[in-house]
Amino acid sequence: MTTVGVPGVDVPDSRGRTGLDQVGRDLAGNPDVVVRDVELLSSSWYVNRRTTFERRGRDGAWRTEQRETHDRGNGATLLPYDTARRAVLLTRQFRLPAYVNGSPDGMLVEAAAGLLDDQDPASAIRREAAEELGVAVGTLEHVFDVFMSPGSVTERISFFAAPYTPTDRVSAGGGLPEEGEDIEVLELDVDEALAMVDDGRIADAKTIMLLQWAVLRGLFRR
């Protein structure tokens, strides 16, 4: 009988990966959680797994549970700001998941962001700033690292902010056409950006967090 390999498990998937069912099996940081099995559900690009584990509740009883996780890698995001002109640089682009779930046209105003792709967060966000915004970023301030949807998505995003001036613009930005990116660069007055949060024109979590951080930090205090 011929044994058929499983892509992503014992034979390479479309991205050349194997052993994807091994991730999370050796977790030992929480004595109240014991992982029993990890199943690979799909790995066409991102990775979906179903994990079976035993968890001891606050009452001391052990229970067997199953959870599915969506692994798209970790990412980074950036808010470039110009305090002298009270401006921030953001993007507008089409997002299919938002379009499917109620966004009228799927066009979201967002802070520049991207996956790390085996880079460290600071290097990755410098790359994204150049590609999406056309800006050569100088000094970066690390704001915080956040799990954006911890109930199902493993992604952790590193948040950054950086000052910029018009002289830091090195290209028109817009993303990489070969990767299907068609990104509009928006330079907005910070008060207009905050008004867009209030009226729903900005509905992206990372962008709202960065704008509110900037205001709470007092970057645009008059």
mmCIF file of N, CA, C and O in Angstrom, residues 6-9 12-17 20 40-49 70-72:
data_model
loop_
_atom_site.group_PDB
_atom_site.id
_atom_site.type_symbol
_atom_site.label_atom_id
_atom_site.label_comp_id
_atom_site.label_asym_id
_atom_site.label_seq_id
_atom_site.Cartn_x
_atom_site.Cartn_y
_atom_site.Cartn_z
ATOM 1 N N VAL A 6 1.119 14.052 3.847
ATOM 2 C CA VAL A 6 0.232 15.183 4.119
ATOM 3 C C VAL A 6 1.029 16.475 3.961
ATOM 4 O O VAL A 6 1.993 16.711 4.697
ATOM 5 N N PRO A 7 0.664 17.328 2.993
ATOM 6 C CA PRO A 7 1.395 18.584 2.819
ATOM 7 C C PRO A 7 1.417 19.410 4.096
ATOM 8 O O PRO A 7 0.397 19.604 4.758
ATOM 9 N N GLY A 8 2.606 19.871 4.440
ATOM 10 C CA GLY A 8 2.769 20.663 5.648
ATOM 11 C C GLY A 8 3.079 19.835 6.871
ATOM 12 O O GLY A 8 3.477 20.369 7.900
ATOM 13 N N VAL A 9 2.883 18.521 6.766
ATOM 14 C CA VAL A 9 3.172 17.629 7.888
ATOM 15 C C VAL A 9 4.448 16.845 7.592
ATOM 16 O O VAL A 9 5.506 17.108 8.157
ATOM 17 N N PRO A 12 6.488 18.643 1.922
ATOM 18 C CA PRO A 12 6.387 20.103 1.846
ATOM 19 C C PRO A 12 5.038 20.572 1.301
ATOM 20 O O PRO A 12 4.481 19.977 0.378
ATOM 21 N N ASP A 13 4.520 21.657 1.890
ATOM 22 C CA ASP A 13 3.323 22.278 1.337
ATOM 23 C C ASP A 13 3.738 23.231 0.223
ATOM 24 O O ASP A 13 4.890 23.204 -0.243
ATOM 25 N N SER A 14 2.827 24.104 -0.221
ATOM 26 C CA SER A 14 3.117 24.991 -1.352
ATOM 27 C C SER A 14 4.230 25.987 -1.059
ATOM 28 O O SER A 14 4.819 26.558 -1.974
ATOM 29 N N ARG A 15 4.524 26.196 0.223
ATOM 30 C CA ARG A 15 5.590 27.115 0.610
ATOM 31 C C ARG A 15 6.828 26.379 1.116
ATOM 32 O O ARG A 15 7.734 26.986 1.674
ATOM 33 N N GLY A 16 6.840 25.058 0.926
ATOM 34 C CA GLY A 16 7.998 24.262 1.293
ATOM 35 C C GLY A 16 8.105 23.919 2.760
ATOM 36 O O GLY A 16 9.171 23.507 3.233
ATOM 37 N N ARG A 17 7.008 24.026 3.499
ATOM 38 C CA ARG A 17 7.039 23.809 4.941
ATOM 39 C C ARG A 17 6.629 22.397 5.308
ATOM 40 O O ARG A 17 5.737 21.810 4.680
ATOM 41 N N LEU A 20 4.362 21.308 10.423
ATOM 42 C CA LEU A 20 3.477 22.351 10.937
ATOM 43 C C LEU A 20 2.551 21.847 12.035
ATOM 44 O O LEU A 20 1.993 22.640 12.792
ATOM 45 N N LEU A 40 -3.165 19.571 11.823
ATOM 46 C CA LEU A 40 -3.068 20.591 10.789
ATOM 47 C C LEU A 40 -4.323 20.545 9.933
ATOM 48 O O LEU A 40 -4.625 19.524 9.312
ATOM 49 N N LEU A 41 -5.062 21.650 9.899
ATOM 50 C CA LEU A 41 -6.303 21.709 9.128
ATOM 51 C C LEU A 41 -6.082 22.239 7.719
ATOM 52 O O LEU A 41 -6.714 21.767 6.774
ATOM 53 N N SER A 42 -5.206 23.218 7.570
ATOM 54 C CA SER A 42 -4.890 23.751 6.246
ATOM 55 C C SER A 42 -3.612 24.566 6.325
ATOM 56 O O SER A 42 -3.248 25.076 7.390
ATOM 57 N N SER A 43 -2.933 24.690 5.175
ATOM 58 C CA SER A 43 -1.698 25.478 5.126
ATOM 59 C C SER A 43 -1.466 26.024 3.726
ATOM 60 O O SER A 43 -0.342 26.041 3.235
ATOM 61 N N SER A 44 -2.549 26.462 3.072
ATOM 62 C CA SER A 44 -2.389 26.973 1.720
ATOM 63 C C SER A 44 -1.518 28.222 1.699
ATOM 64 O O SER A 44 -0.735 28.429 0.778
ATOM 65 N N TRP A 45 -1.652 29.089 2.681
ATOM 66 C CA TRP A 45 -0.760 30.236 2.881
ATOM 67 C C TRP A 45 -0.564 30.430 4.375
ATOM 68 O O TRP A 45 0.511 30.194 4.902
ATOM 69 N N TYR A 46 -1.619 30.851 5.054
ATOM 70 C CA TYR A 46 -1.587 30.863 6.508
ATOM 71 C C TYR A 46 -1.872 29.458 7.011
ATOM 72 O O TYR A 46 -2.248 28.570 6.235
ATOM 73 N N VAL A 47 -1.718 29.241 8.317
ATOM 74 C CA VAL A 47 -1.794 27.894 8.876
ATOM 75 C C VAL A 47 -2.930 27.814 9.895
ATOM 76 O O VAL A 47 -2.994 28.626 10.823
ATOM 77 N N ASN A 48 -3.811 26.847 9.699
ATOM 78 C CA ASN A 48 -4.912 26.615 10.627
ATOM 79 C C ASN A 48 -4.708 25.274 11.325
ATOM 80 O O ASN A 48 -4.458 24.256 10.670
ATOM 81 N N ARG A 49 -4.799 25.289 12.659
ATOM 82 C CA ARG A 49 -4.582 24.086 13.458
ATOM 83 C C ARG A 49 -5.739 23.880 14.425
ATOM 84 O O ARG A 49 -6.400 24.834 14.837
ATOM 85 N N HIS A 70 -5.567 30.325 14.074
ATOM 86 C CA HIS A 70 -5.193 30.815 12.751
ATOM 87 C C HIS A 70 -3.838 31.494 12.883
ATOM 88 O O HIS A 70 -3.705 32.480 13.618
ATOM 89 N N ASP A 71 -2.841 30.960 12.214
ATOM 90 C CA ASP A 71 -1.465 31.436 12.330
ATOM 91 C C ASP A 71 -1.059 32.102 11.018
ATOM 92 O O ASP A 71 -0.870 31.440 10.002
ATOM 93 N N ARG A 72 -0.950 33.426 11.040
ATOM 94 C CA ARG A 72 -0.519 34.167 9.853
ATOM 95 C C ARG A 72 0.844 34.814 10.066
ATOM 96 O O ARG A 72 1.269 35.677 9.276
#
